[in-house]
Amino acid sequence: MTDPIYFLFPLVYIAFNAVSFALYGMDKYKARKDKWRISEQSLLIASLFGPIGAWLGMTQFRHKTQKPLFRYSVPAFIGIHLLLVLWINLD
């Protein structure tokens, strides 16, 4: 019988990336409307768990693309996730 983790993990991973994408969109909206912003720390934590959504949010909304911290850390997080997937699949 298939372990439930094989079904749940992709759904949770998609949810993390969707939340990360949405946070970048919300922060860009708030920046344009001069409202209370989402902290950079929160955006980076979301990027750590959902780096693909963060990268798509950065490019789609053109948000935080000029900040070196984001420009380099988000692709690094994607690389870490890819290395983890490769490492897990070596078994």
PDB file of N, CA, C and O in Angstrom, chain B, residues numbered from 101:
ATOM      1  N   MET B 101       0.834  -1.180   0.000  1.00  0.00           N
ATOM      2  CA  MET B 101       0.000   0.000   0.000  1.00  0.00           C
ATOM      3  C   MET B 101       0.886   1.254   0.000  1.00  0.00           C
ATOM      4  O   MET B 101       1.958   1.266   0.605  1.00  0.00           O
ATOM      5  N   THR B 102       0.431   2.288  -0.675  1.00  0.00           N
ATOM      6  CA  THR B 102       1.196   3.522  -0.794  1.00  0.00           C
ATOM      7  C   THR B 102       1.148   4.317   0.508  1.00  0.00           C
ATOM      8  O   THR B 102       0.101   4.458   1.139  1.00  0.00           O
ATOM      9  N   ASP B 103       2.303   4.823   0.882  1.00  0.00           N
ATOM     10  CA  ASP B 103       2.402   5.629   2.088  1.00  0.00           C
ATOM     11  C   ASP B 103       1.721   6.984   1.853  1.00  0.00           C
ATOM     12  O   ASP B 103       1.899   7.573   0.787  1.00  0.00           O
ATOM     13  N   PRO B 104       0.949   7.490   2.818  1.00  0.00           N
ATOM     14  CA  PRO B 104       0.240   8.776   2.628  1.00  0.00           C
ATOM     15  C   PRO B 104       1.169   9.964   2.388  1.00  0.00           C
ATOM     16  O   PRO B 104       0.750  10.975   1.825  1.00  0.00           O
ATOM     17  N   ILE B 105       2.428   9.846   2.814  1.00  0.00           N
ATOM     18  CA  ILE B 105       3.352  10.963   2.640  1.00  0.00           C
ATOM     19  C   ILE B 105       3.581  11.250   1.158  1.00  0.00           C
ATOM     20  O   ILE B 105       3.796  12.402   0.779  1.00  0.00           O
ATOM     21  N   TYR B 106       3.539  10.227   0.323  1.00  0.00           N
ATOM     22  CA  TYR B 106       3.750  10.424  -1.110  1.00  0.00           C
ATOM     23  C   TYR B 106       2.602  11.196  -1.744  1.00  0.00           C
ATOM     24  O   TYR B 106       2.769  11.810  -2.798  1.00  0.00           O
ATOM     25  N   PHE B 107       1.455  11.166  -1.114  1.00  0.00           N
ATOM     26  CA  PHE B 107       0.305  11.928  -1.598  1.00  0.00           C
ATOM     27  C   PHE B 107       0.267  13.328  -0.978  1.00  0.00           C
ATOM     28  O   PHE B 107      -0.041  14.305  -1.661  1.00  0.00           O
ATOM     29  N   LEU B 108       0.577  13.421   0.304  1.00  0.00           N
ATOM     30  CA  LEU B 108       0.464  14.690   1.008  1.00  0.00           C
ATOM     31  C   LEU B 108       1.608  15.655   0.722  1.00  0.00           C
ATOM     32  O   LEU B 108       1.381  16.861   0.637  1.00  0.00           O
ATOM     33  N   PHE B 109       2.841  15.150   0.571  1.00  0.00           N
ATOM     34  CA  PHE B 109       3.982  16.039   0.391  1.00  0.00           C
ATOM     35  C   PHE B 109       3.848  16.958  -0.819  1.00  0.00           C
ATOM     36  O   PHE B 109       4.083  18.160  -0.687  1.00  0.00           O
ATOM     37  N   PRO B 110       3.478  16.443  -1.995  1.00  0.00           N
ATOM     38  CA  PRO B 110       3.330  17.375  -3.132  1.00  0.00           C
ATOM     39  C   PRO B 110       2.249  18.427  -2.901  1.00  0.00           C
ATOM     40  O   PRO B 110       2.403  19.568  -3.339  1.00  0.00           O
ATOM     41  N   LEU B 111       1.182  18.075  -2.237  1.00  0.00           N
ATOM     42  CA  LEU B 111       0.117  19.041  -1.960  1.00  0.00           C
ATOM     43  C   LEU B 111       0.599  20.130  -1.004  1.00  0.00           C
ATOM     44  O   LEU B 111       0.311  21.310  -1.204  1.00  0.00           O
ATOM     45  N   VAL B 112       1.326  19.733   0.026  1.00  0.00           N
ATOM     46  CA  VAL B 112       1.862  20.703   0.983  1.00  0.00           C
ATOM     47  C   VAL B 112       2.897  21.589   0.296  1.00  0.00           C
ATOM     48  O   VAL B 112       2.940  22.795   0.536  1.00  0.00           O
ATOM     49  N   TYR B 113       3.734  20.993  -0.559  1.00  0.00           N
ATOM     50  CA  TYR B 113       4.759  21.767  -1.259  1.00  0.00           C
ATOM     51  C   TYR B 113       4.125  22.780  -2.210  1.00  0.00           C
ATOM     52  O   TYR B 113       4.586  23.917  -2.304  1.00  0.00           O
ATOM     53  N   ILE B 114       3.096  22.381  -2.896  1.00  0.00           N
ATOM     54  CA  ILE B 114       2.370  23.308  -3.780  1.00  0.00           C
ATOM     55  C   ILE B 114       1.734  24.428  -2.958  1.00  0.00           C
ATOM     56  O   ILE B 114       1.745  25.588  -3.369  1.00  0.00           O
ATOM     57  N   ALA B 115       1.182  24.079  -1.798  1.00  0.00           N
ATOM     58  CA  ALA B 115       0.563  25.099  -0.935  1.00  0.00           C
ATOM     59  C   ALA B 115       1.602  26.109  -0.444  1.00  0.00           C
ATOM     60  O   ALA B 115       1.336  27.311  -0.438  1.00  0.00           O
ATOM     61  N   PHE B 116       2.786  25.633  -0.031  1.00  0.00           N
ATOM     62  CA  PHE B 116       3.845  26.552   0.411  1.00  0.00           C
ATOM     63  C   PHE B 116       4.242  27.510  -0.706  1.00  0.00           C
ATOM     64  O   PHE B 116       4.425  28.704  -0.470  1.00  0.00           O
ATOM     65  N   ASN B 117       4.373  26.986  -1.918  1.00  0.00           N
ATOM     66  CA  ASN B 117       4.756  27.828  -3.045  1.00  0.00           C
ATOM     67  C   ASN B 117       3.646  28.808  -3.413  1.00  0.00           C
ATOM     68  O   ASN B 117       3.926  29.945  -3.791  1.00  0.00           O
ATOM     69  N   ALA B 118       2.408  28.381  -3.308  1.00  0.00           N
ATOM     70  CA  ALA B 118       1.289  29.282  -3.595  1.00  0.00           C
ATOM     71  C   ALA B 118       1.225  30.420  -2.578  1.00  0.00           C
ATOM     72  O   ALA B 118       0.962  31.567  -2.940  1.00  0.00           O
ATOM     73  N   VAL B 119       1.462  30.104  -1.318  1.00  0.00           N
ATOM     74  CA  VAL B 119       1.467  31.133  -0.274  1.00  0.00           C
ATOM     75  C   VAL B 119       2.623  32.102  -0.510  1.00  0.00           C
ATOM     76  O   VAL B 119       2.459  33.314  -0.374  1.00  0.00           O
ATOM     77  N   SER B 120       3.771  31.576  -0.858  1.00  0.00           N
ATOM     78  CA  SER B 120       4.925  32.426  -1.127  1.00  0.00           C
ATOM     79  C   SER B 120       4.650  33.370  -2.296  1.00  0.00           C
ATOM     80  O   SER B 120       4.952  34.561  -2.214  1.00  0.00           O
ATOM     81  N   PHE B 121       4.087  32.854  -3.368  1.00  0.00           N
ATOM     82  CA  PHE B 121       3.721  33.672  -4.526  1.00  0.00           C
ATOM     83  C   PHE B 121       2.736  34.768  -4.121  1.00  0.00           C
ATOM     84  O   PHE B 121       2.888  35.929  -4.502  1.00  0.00           O
ATOM     85  N   ALA B 122       1.726  34.380  -3.344  1.00  0.00           N
ATOM     86  CA  ALA B 122       0.706  35.340  -2.919  1.00  0.00           C
ATOM     87  C   ALA B 122       1.296  36.428  -2.025  1.00  0.00           C
ATOM     88  O   ALA B 122       0.903  37.590  -2.133  1.00  0.00           O
ATOM     89  N   LEU B 123       2.228  36.074  -1.151  1.00  0.00           N
ATOM     90  CA  LEU B 123       2.838  37.077  -0.276  1.00  0.00           C
ATOM     91  C   LEU B 123       3.607  38.123  -1.072  1.00  0.00           C
ATOM     92  O   LEU B 123       3.554  39.309  -0.745  1.00  0.00           O
ATOM     93  N   TYR B 124       4.316  37.703  -2.105  1.00  0.00           N
ATOM     94  CA  TYR B 124       5.034  38.673  -2.936  1.00  0.00           C
ATOM     95  C   TYR B 124       4.043  39.587  -3.662  1.00  0.00           C
ATOM     96  O   TYR B 124       4.280  40.789  -3.784  1.00  0.00           O
ATOM     97  N   GLY B 125       2.948  39.023  -4.136  1.00  0.00           N
ATOM     98  CA  GLY B 125       1.932  39.844  -4.790  1.00  0.00           C
ATOM     99  C   GLY B 125       1.279  40.822  -3.833  1.00  0.00           C
ATOM    100  O   GLY B 125       1.057  41.983  -4.179  1.00  0.00           O
ATOM    101  N   MET B 126       0.969  40.353  -2.618  1.00  0.00           N
ATOM    102  CA  MET B 126       0.349  41.232  -1.630  1.00  0.00           C
ATOM    103  C   MET B 126       1.291  42.351  -1.216  1.00  0.00           C
ATOM    104  O   MET B 126       0.866  43.494  -1.049  1.00  0.00           O
ATOM    105  N   ASP B 127       2.572  42.026  -1.050  1.00  0.00           N
ATOM    106  CA  ASP B 127       3.524  43.056  -0.637  1.00  0.00           C
ATOM    107  C   ASP B 127       3.713  44.091  -1.733  1.00  0.00           C
ATOM    108  O   ASP B 127       3.853  45.278  -1.439  1.00  0.00           O
ATOM    109  N   LYS B 128       3.721  43.671  -2.980  1.00  0.00           N
ATOM    110  CA  LYS B 128       3.835  44.631  -4.081  1.00  0.00           C
ATOM    111  C   LYS B 128       2.606  45.535  -4.118  1.00  0.00           C
ATOM    112  O   LYS B 128       2.726  46.744  -4.317  1.00  0.00           O
ATOM    113  N   TYR B 129       1.430  44.950  -3.926  1.00  0.00           N
ATOM    114  CA  TYR B 129       0.194  45.735  -3.889  1.00  0.00           C
ATOM    115  C   TYR B 129       0.238  46.763  -2.762  1.00  0.00           C
ATOM    116  O   TYR B 129      -0.105  47.930  -2.952  1.00  0.00           O
ATOM    117  N   LYS B 130       0.672  46.300  -1.573  1.00  0.00           N
ATOM    118  CA  LYS B 130       0.746  47.202  -0.425  1.00  0.00           C
ATOM    119  C   LYS B 130       1.784  48.293  -0.639  1.00  0.00           C
ATOM    120  O   LYS B 130       1.606  49.419  -0.175  1.00  0.00           O
ATOM    121  N   ALA B 131       2.857  47.973  -1.332  1.00  0.00           N
ATOM    122  CA  ALA B 131       3.885  48.986  -1.607  1.00  0.00           C
ATOM    123  C   ALA B 131       3.333  50.070  -2.522  1.00  0.00           C
ATOM    124  O   ALA B 131       3.620  51.251  -2.328  1.00  0.00           O
ATOM    125  N   ARG B 132       2.552  49.681  -3.505  1.00  0.00           N
ATOM    126  CA  ARG B 132       1.972  50.666  -4.427  1.00  0.00           C
ATOM    127  C   ARG B 132       0.918  51.529  -3.752  1.00  0.00           C
ATOM    128  O   ARG B 132       0.773  52.707  -4.082  1.00  0.00           O
ATOM    129  N   LYS B 133       0.186  50.956  -2.817  1.00  0.00           N
ATOM    130  CA  LYS B 133      -0.881  51.687  -2.127  1.00  0.00           C
ATOM    131  C   LYS B 133      -0.393  52.383  -0.872  1.00  0.00           C
ATOM    132  O   LYS B 133      -1.185  52.999  -0.159  1.00  0.00           O
ATOM    133  N   ASP B 134       0.904  52.295  -0.589  1.00  0.00           N
ATOM    134  CA  ASP B 134       1.505  52.926   0.582  1.00  0.00           C
ATOM    135  C   ASP B 134       0.830  52.468   1.874  1.00  0.00           C
ATOM    136  O   ASP B 134       0.476  53.280   2.728  1.00  0.00           O
ATOM    137  N   LYS B 135       0.660  51.148   1.999  1.00  0.00           N
ATOM    138  CA  LYS B 135       0.058  50.552   3.191  1.00  0.00           C
ATOM    139  C   LYS B 135       1.115  49.788   3.970  1.00  0.00           C
ATOM    140  O   LYS B 135       2.279  49.730   3.574  1.00  0.00           O
ATOM    141  N   TRP B 136       0.689  49.199   5.087  1.00  0.00           N
ATOM    142  CA  TRP B 136       1.558  48.396   5.924  1.00  0.00           C
ATOM    143  C   TRP B 136       2.094  47.236   5.102  1.00  0.00           C
ATOM    144  O   TRP B 136       1.334  46.554   4.413  1.00  0.00           O
ATOM    145  N   ARG B 137       3.412  47.007   5.172  1.00  0.00           N
ATOM    146  CA  ARG B 137       4.080  46.026   4.329  1.00  0.00           C
ATOM    147  C   ARG B 137       4.370  44.732   5.060  1.00  0.00           C
ATOM    148  O   ARG B 137       4.399  44.686   6.290  1.00  0.00           O
ATOM    149  N   ILE B 138       4.581  43.694   4.293  1.00  0.00           N
ATOM    150  CA  ILE B 138       5.044  42.414   4.818  1.00  0.00           C
ATOM    151  C   ILE B 138       6.554  42.543   5.026  1.00  0.00           C
ATOM    152  O   ILE B 138       7.258  43.056   4.156  1.00  0.00           O
ATOM    153  N   SER B 139       7.045  42.088   6.153  1.00  0.00           N
ATOM    154  CA  SER B 139       8.468  42.258   6.458  1.00  0.00           C
ATOM    155  C   SER B 139       9.323  41.415   5.511  1.00  0.00           C
ATOM    156  O   SER B 139       8.892  40.379   5.006  1.00  0.00           O
ATOM    157  N   GLU B 140      10.542  41.893   5.291  1.00  0.00           N
ATOM    158  CA  GLU B 140      11.469  41.151   4.440  1.00  0.00           C
ATOM    159  C   GLU B 140      11.801  39.806   5.056  1.00  0.00           C
ATOM    160  O   GLU B 140      11.999  38.825   4.339  1.00  0.00           O
ATOM    161  N   GLN B 141      11.862  39.751   6.368  1.00  0.00           N
ATOM    162  CA  GLN B 141      12.129  38.488   7.046  1.00  0.00           C
ATOM    163  C   GLN B 141      11.024  37.467   6.741  1.00  0.00           C
ATOM    164  O   GLN B 141      11.313  36.297   6.485  1.00  0.00           O
ATOM    165  N   SER B 142       9.778  37.905   6.768  1.00  0.00           N
ATOM    166  CA  SER B 142       8.665  37.008   6.457  1.00  0.00           C
ATOM    167  C   SER B 142       8.726  36.536   5.007  1.00  0.00           C
ATOM    168  O   SER B 142       8.461  35.370   4.716  1.00  0.00           O
ATOM    169  N   LEU B 143       9.077  37.445   4.104  1.00  0.00           N
ATOM    170  CA  LEU B 143       9.199  37.064   2.702  1.00  0.00           C
ATOM    171  C   LEU B 143      10.324  36.049   2.501  1.00  0.00           C
ATOM    172  O   LEU B 143      10.182  35.111   1.717  1.00  0.00           O
ATOM    173  N   LEU B 144      11.425  36.232   3.198  1.00  0.00           N
ATOM    174  CA  LEU B 144      12.541  35.289   3.067  1.00  0.00           C
ATOM    175  C   LEU B 144      12.208  33.932   3.673  1.00  0.00           C
ATOM    176  O   LEU B 144      12.615  32.903   3.133  1.00  0.00           O
ATOM    177  N   ILE B 145      11.487  33.909   4.769  1.00  0.00           N
ATOM    178  CA  ILE B 145      11.074  32.633   5.365  1.00  0.00           C
ATOM    179  C   ILE B 145      10.115  31.911   4.420  1.00  0.00           C
ATOM    180  O   ILE B 145      10.218  30.700   4.226  1.00  0.00           O
ATOM    181  N   ALA B 146       9.189  32.658   3.840  1.00  0.00           N
ATOM    182  CA  ALA B 146       8.291  32.051   2.850  1.00  0.00           C
ATOM    183  C   ALA B 146       9.080  31.544   1.654  1.00  0.00           C
ATOM    184  O   ALA B 146       8.751  30.503   1.085  1.00  0.00           O
ATOM    185  N   SER B 147      10.121  32.277   1.271  1.00  0.00           N
ATOM    186  CA  SER B 147      10.964  31.861   0.154  1.00  0.00           C
ATOM    187  C   SER B 147      11.735  30.585   0.473  1.00  0.00           C
ATOM    188  O   SER B 147      11.981  29.769  -0.415  1.00  0.00           O
ATOM    189  N   LEU B 148      12.112  30.411   1.723  1.00  0.00           N
ATOM    190  CA  LEU B 148      12.833  29.211   2.122  1.00  0.00           C
ATOM    191  C   LEU B 148      11.968  27.966   1.946  1.00  0.00           C
ATOM    192  O   LEU B 148      12.458  26.926   1.506  1.00  0.00           O
ATOM    193  N   PHE B 149      10.693  28.068   2.285  1.00  0.00           N
ATOM    194  CA  PHE B 149       9.804  26.908   2.193  1.00  0.00           C
ATOM    195  C   PHE B 149       9.108  26.786   0.838  1.00  0.00           C
ATOM    196  O   PHE B 149       8.706  25.691   0.445  1.00  0.00           O
ATOM    197  N   GLY B 150       8.965  27.897   0.127  1.00  0.00           N
ATOM    198  CA  GLY B 150       8.329  27.885  -1.190  1.00  0.00           C
ATOM    199  C   GLY B 150       9.117  28.702  -2.191  1.00  0.00           C
ATOM    200  O   GLY B 150       8.636  29.738  -2.649  1.00  0.00           O
ATOM    201  N   PRO B 151      10.321  28.263  -2.543  1.00  0.00           N
ATOM    202  CA  PRO B 151      11.187  29.112  -3.370  1.00  0.00           C
ATOM    203  C   PRO B 151      10.703  29.281  -4.808  1.00  0.00           C
ATOM    204  O   PRO B 151      10.955  30.319  -5.420  1.00  0.00           O
ATOM    205  N   ILE B 152      10.034  28.310  -5.340  1.00  0.00           N
ATOM    206  CA  ILE B 152       9.558  28.430  -6.723  1.00  0.00           C
ATOM    207  C   ILE B 152       8.456  29.478  -6.796  1.00  0.00           C
ATOM    208  O   ILE B 152       8.435  30.296  -7.716  1.00  0.00           O
ATOM    209  N   GLY B 153       7.545  29.458  -5.836  1.00  0.00           N
ATOM    210  CA  GLY B 153       6.505  30.481  -5.778  1.00  0.00           C
ATOM    211  C   GLY B 153       7.083  31.869  -5.537  1.00  0.00           C
ATOM    212  O   GLY B 153       6.587  32.856  -6.079  1.00  0.00           O
ATOM    213  N   ALA B 154       8.136  31.943  -4.719  1.00  0.00           N
ATOM    214  CA  ALA B 154       8.784  33.233  -4.466  1.00  0.00           C
ATOM    215  C   ALA B 154       9.433  33.762  -5.736  1.00  0.00           C
ATOM    216  O   ALA B 154       9.286  34.937  -6.073  1.00  0.00           O
ATOM    217  N   TRP B 155      10.148  32.896  -6.437  1.00  0.00           N
ATOM    218  CA  TRP B 155      10.804  33.332  -7.672  1.00  0.00           C
ATOM    219  C   TRP B 155       9.782  33.763  -8.721  1.00  0.00           C
ATOM    220  O   TRP B 155       9.968  34.774  -9.399  1.00  0.00           O
ATOM    221  N   LEU B 156       8.696  32.988  -8.850  1.00  0.00           N
ATOM    222  CA  LEU B 156       7.637  33.372  -9.791  1.00  0.00           C
ATOM    223  C   LEU B 156       6.983  34.685  -9.364  1.00  0.00           C
ATOM    224  O   LEU B 156       6.669  35.520 -10.213  1.00  0.00           O
ATOM    225  N   GLY B 157       6.776  34.879  -8.060  1.00  0.00           N
ATOM    226  CA  GLY B 157       6.214  36.133  -7.567  1.00  0.00           C
ATOM    227  C   GLY B 157       7.131  37.312  -7.809  1.00  0.00           C
ATOM    228  O   GLY B 157       6.675  38.401  -8.156  1.00  0.00           O
ATOM    229  N   MET B 158       8.424  37.097  -7.626  1.00  0.00           N
ATOM    230  CA  MET B 158       9.384  38.166  -7.878  1.00  0.00           C
ATOM    231  C   MET B 158       9.359  38.580  -9.343  1.00  0.00           C
ATOM    232  O   MET B 158       9.373  39.770  -9.657  1.00  0.00           O
ATOM    233  N   THR B 159       9.321  37.604 -10.233  1.00  0.00           N
ATOM    234  CA  THR B 159       9.356  37.935 -11.661  1.00  0.00           C
ATOM    235  C   THR B 159       8.008  38.445 -12.157  1.00  0.00           C
ATOM    236  O   THR B 159       7.959  39.386 -12.949  1.00  0.00           O
ATOM    237  N   GLN B 160       6.931  37.847 -11.708  1.00  0.00           N
ATOM    238  CA  GLN B 160       5.603  38.248 -12.162  1.00  0.00           C
ATOM    239  C   GLN B 160       5.260  39.664 -11.703  1.00  0.00           C
ATOM    240  O   GLN B 160       4.769  40.476 -12.488  1.00  0.00           O
ATOM    241  N   PHE B 161       5.518  39.952 -10.435  1.00  0.00           N
ATOM    242  CA  PHE B 161       5.153  41.247  -9.868  1.00  0.00           C
ATOM    243  C   PHE B 161       6.297  42.253  -9.904  1.00  0.00           C
ATOM    244  O   PHE B 161       6.124  43.400  -9.491  1.00  0.00           O
ATOM    245  N   ARG B 162       7.466  41.837 -10.393  1.00  0.00           N
ATOM    246  CA  ARG B 162       8.667  42.675 -10.421  1.00  0.00           C
ATOM    247  C   ARG B 162       8.916  43.296  -9.048  1.00  0.00           C
ATOM    248  O   ARG B 162       9.036  44.511  -8.891  1.00  0.00           O
ATOM    249  N   HIS B 163       8.986  42.404  -8.071  1.00  0.00           N
ATOM    250  CA  HIS B 163       9.093  42.845  -6.677  1.00  0.00           C
ATOM    251  C   HIS B 163      10.334  42.250  -6.034  1.00  0.00           C
ATOM    252  O   HIS B 163      10.568  41.044  -6.120  1.00  0.00           O
ATOM    253  N   LYS B 164      11.122  43.090  -5.394  1.00  0.00           N
ATOM    254  CA  LYS B 164      12.340  42.717  -4.677  1.00  0.00           C
ATOM    255  C   LYS B 164      13.424  42.183  -5.622  1.00  0.00           C
ATOM    256  O   LYS B 164      14.340  41.498  -5.169  1.00  0.00           O
ATOM    257  N   THR B 165      13.338  42.479  -6.903  1.00  0.00           N
ATOM    258  CA  THR B 165      14.322  41.975  -7.855  1.00  0.00           C
ATOM    259  C   THR B 165      15.621  42.773  -7.828  1.00  0.00           C
ATOM    260  O   THR B 165      16.653  42.278  -8.281  1.00  0.00           O
ATOM    261  N   GLN B 166      15.589  43.975  -7.314  1.00  0.00           N
ATOM    262  CA  GLN B 166      16.796  44.813  -7.266  1.00  0.00           C
ATOM    263  C   GLN B 166      17.568  44.648  -5.965  1.00  0.00           C
ATOM    264  O   GLN B 166      18.699  45.121  -5.854  1.00  0.00           O
ATOM    265  N   LYS B 167      16.978  43.990  -4.991  1.00  0.00           N
ATOM    266  CA  LYS B 167      17.645  43.790  -3.704  1.00  0.00           C
ATOM    267  C   LYS B 167      18.537  42.549  -3.785  1.00  0.00           C
ATOM    268  O   LYS B 167      18.050  41.449  -4.044  1.00  0.00           O
ATOM    269  N   PRO B 168      19.844  42.726  -3.562  1.00  0.00           N
ATOM    270  CA  PRO B 168      20.759  41.581  -3.689  1.00  0.00           C
ATOM    271  C   PRO B 168      20.402  40.413  -2.774  1.00  0.00           C
ATOM    272  O   PRO B 168      20.567  39.254  -3.155  1.00  0.00           O
ATOM    273  N   LEU B 169      19.916  40.709  -1.574  1.00  0.00           N
ATOM    274  CA  LEU B 169      19.553  39.629  -0.660  1.00  0.00           C
ATOM    275  C   LEU B 169      18.522  38.703  -1.299  1.00  0.00           C
ATOM    276  O   LEU B 169      18.643  37.482  -1.205  1.00  0.00           O
ATOM    277  N   PHE B 170      17.525  39.266  -1.937  1.00  0.00           N
ATOM    278  CA  PHE B 170      16.488  38.468  -2.574  1.00  0.00           C
ATOM    279  C   PHE B 170      16.963  37.900  -3.909  1.00  0.00           C
ATOM    280  O   PHE B 170      16.664  36.754  -4.243  1.00  0.00           O
ATOM    281  N   ARG B 171      17.697  38.697  -4.664  1.00  0.00           N
ATOM    282  CA  ARG B 171      18.152  38.278  -5.985  1.00  0.00           C
ATOM    283  C   ARG B 171      19.015  37.020  -5.908  1.00  0.00           C
ATOM    284  O   ARG B 171      18.980  36.188  -6.814  1.00  0.00           O
ATOM    285  N   TYR B 172      19.790  36.878  -4.830  1.00  0.00           N
ATOM    286  CA  TYR B 172      20.677  35.728  -4.711  1.00  0.00           C
ATOM    287  C   TYR B 172      20.130  34.623  -3.816  1.00  0.00           C
ATOM    288  O   TYR B 172      20.399  33.447  -4.064  1.00  0.00           O
ATOM    289  N   SER B 173      19.379  34.966  -2.795  1.00  0.00           N
ATOM    290  CA  SER B 173      18.920  33.933  -1.864  1.00  0.00           C
ATOM    291  C   SER B 173      17.790  33.084  -2.437  1.00  0.00           C
ATOM    292  O   SER B 173      17.759  31.875  -2.208  1.00  0.00           O
ATOM    293  N   VAL B 174      16.874  33.680  -3.164  1.00  0.00           N
ATOM    294  CA  VAL B 174      15.753  32.892  -3.704  1.00  0.00           C
ATOM    295  C   VAL B 174      16.255  31.834  -4.690  1.00  0.00           C
ATOM    296  O   VAL B 174      15.847  30.679  -4.570  1.00  0.00           O
ATOM    297  N   PRO B 175      17.118  32.165  -5.658  1.00  0.00           N
ATOM    298  CA  PRO B 175      17.670  31.092  -6.505  1.00  0.00           C
ATOM    299  C   PRO B 175      18.490  30.068  -5.708  1.00  0.00           C
ATOM    300  O   PRO B 175      18.499  28.884  -6.046  1.00  0.00           O
ATOM    301  N   ALA B 176      19.178  30.522  -4.653  1.00  0.00           N
ATOM    302  CA  ALA B 176      19.921  29.588  -3.812  1.00  0.00           C
ATOM    303  C   ALA B 176      18.973  28.616  -3.120  1.00  0.00           C
ATOM    304  O   ALA B 176      19.272  27.427  -3.007  1.00  0.00           O
ATOM    305  N   PHE B 177      17.826  29.119  -2.657  1.00  0.00           N
ATOM    306  CA  PHE B 177      16.836  28.243  -2.037  1.00  0.00           C
ATOM    307  C   PHE B 177      16.299  27.222  -3.047  1.00  0.00           C
ATOM    308  O   PHE B 177      16.071  26.064  -2.697  1.00  0.00           O
ATOM    309  N   ILE B 178      16.100  27.644  -4.284  1.00  0.00           N
ATOM    310  CA  ILE B 178      15.655  26.706  -5.325  1.00  0.00           C
ATOM    311  C   ILE B 178      16.718  25.630  -5.518  1.00  0.00           C
ATOM    312  O   ILE B 178      16.398  24.445  -5.623  1.00  0.00           O
ATOM    313  N   GLY B 179      17.980  26.044  -5.564  1.00  0.00           N
ATOM    314  CA  GLY B 179      19.063  25.072  -5.701  1.00  0.00           C
ATOM    315  C   GLY B 179      19.110  24.092  -4.548  1.00  0.00           C
ATOM    316  O   GLY B 179      19.329  22.898  -4.751  1.00  0.00           O
ATOM    317  N   ILE B 180      18.908  24.585  -3.347  1.00  0.00           N
ATOM    318  CA  ILE B 180      18.892  23.702  -2.176  1.00  0.00           C
ATOM    319  C   ILE B 180      17.759  22.700  -2.285  1.00  0.00           C
ATOM    320  O   ILE B 180      17.940  21.521  -1.981  1.00  0.00           O
ATOM    321  N   HIS B 181      16.604  23.153  -2.712  1.00  0.00           N
ATOM    322  CA  HIS B 181      15.464  22.246  -2.853  1.00  0.00           C
ATOM    323  C   HIS B 181      15.743  21.183  -3.917  1.00  0.00           C
ATOM    324  O   HIS B 181      15.412  20.012  -3.733  1.00  0.00           O
ATOM    325  N   LEU B 182      16.353  21.597  -5.028  1.00  0.00           N
ATOM    326  CA  LEU B 182      16.700  20.622  -6.068  1.00  0.00           C
ATOM    327  C   LEU B 182      17.712  19.603  -5.561  1.00  0.00           C
ATOM    328  O   LEU B 182      17.587  18.412  -5.843  1.00  0.00           O
ATOM    329  N   LEU B 183      18.716  20.063  -4.812  1.00  0.00           N
ATOM    330  CA  LEU B 183      19.693  19.133  -4.246  1.00  0.00           C
ATOM    331  C   LEU B 183      19.047  18.169  -3.248  1.00  0.00           C
ATOM    332  O   LEU B 183      19.402  16.991  -3.200  1.00  0.00           O
ATOM    333  N   LEU B 184      18.105  18.668  -2.460  1.00  0.00           N
ATOM    334  CA  LEU B 184      17.394  17.785  -1.517  1.00  0.00           C
ATOM    335  C   LEU B 184      16.583  16.725  -2.253  1.00  0.00           C
ATOM    336  O   LEU B 184      16.556  15.566  -1.842  1.00  0.00           O
ATOM    337  N   VAL B 185      15.929  17.116  -3.332  1.00  0.00           N
ATOM    338  CA  VAL B 185      15.154  16.147  -4.118  1.00  0.00           C
ATOM    339  C   VAL B 185      16.080  15.086  -4.709  1.00  0.00           C
ATOM    340  O   VAL B 185      15.768  13.895  -4.677  1.00  0.00           O
ATOM    341  N   LEU B 186      17.219  15.523  -5.248  1.00  0.00           N
ATOM    342  CA  LEU B 186      18.183  14.560  -5.795  1.00  0.00           C
ATOM    343  C   LEU B 186      18.720  13.630  -4.714  1.00  0.00           C
ATOM    344  O   LEU B 186      18.853  12.426  -4.932  1.00  0.00           O
ATOM    345  N   TRP B 187      19.027  14.194  -3.546  1.00  0.00           N
ATOM    346  CA  TRP B 187      19.552  13.388  -2.446  1.00  0.00           C
ATOM    347  C   TRP B 187      18.529  12.358  -1.971  1.00  0.00           C
ATOM    348  O   TRP B 187      18.875  11.206  -1.708  1.00  0.00           O
ATOM    349  N   ILE B 188      17.273  12.777  -1.863  1.00  0.00           N
ATOM    350  CA  ILE B 188      16.216  11.860  -1.408  1.00  0.00           C
ATOM    351  C   ILE B 188      16.006  10.748  -2.421  1.00  0.00           C
ATOM    352  O   ILE B 188      15.740   9.608  -2.038  1.00  0.00           O
ATOM    353  N   ASN B 189      16.122  11.058  -3.709  1.00  0.00           N
ATOM    354  CA  ASN B 189      15.869  10.062  -4.738  1.00  0.00           C
ATOM    355  C   ASN B 189      17.068   9.155  -5.017  1.00  0.00           C
ATOM    356  O   ASN B 189      16.968   8.260  -5.857  1.00  0.00           O
ATOM    357  N   LEU B 190      18.182   9.359  -4.344  1.00  0.00           N
ATOM    358  CA  LEU B 190      19.335   8.479  -4.538  1.00  0.00           C
ATOM    359  C   LEU B 190      19.176   7.149  -3.826  1.00  0.00           C
ATOM    360  O   LEU B 190      19.936   6.216  -4.089  1.00  0.00           O
ATOM    361  N   ASP B 191      18.228   7.044  -2.951  1.00  0.00           N
ATOM    362  CA  ASP B 191      18.024   5.785  -2.188  1.00  0.00           C
ATOM    363  C   ASP B 191      17.707   4.630  -3.069  1.00  0.00           C
ATOM    364  O   ASP B 191      17.511   3.517  -2.582  1.00  0.00           O
TER     365      ASP B 191
END
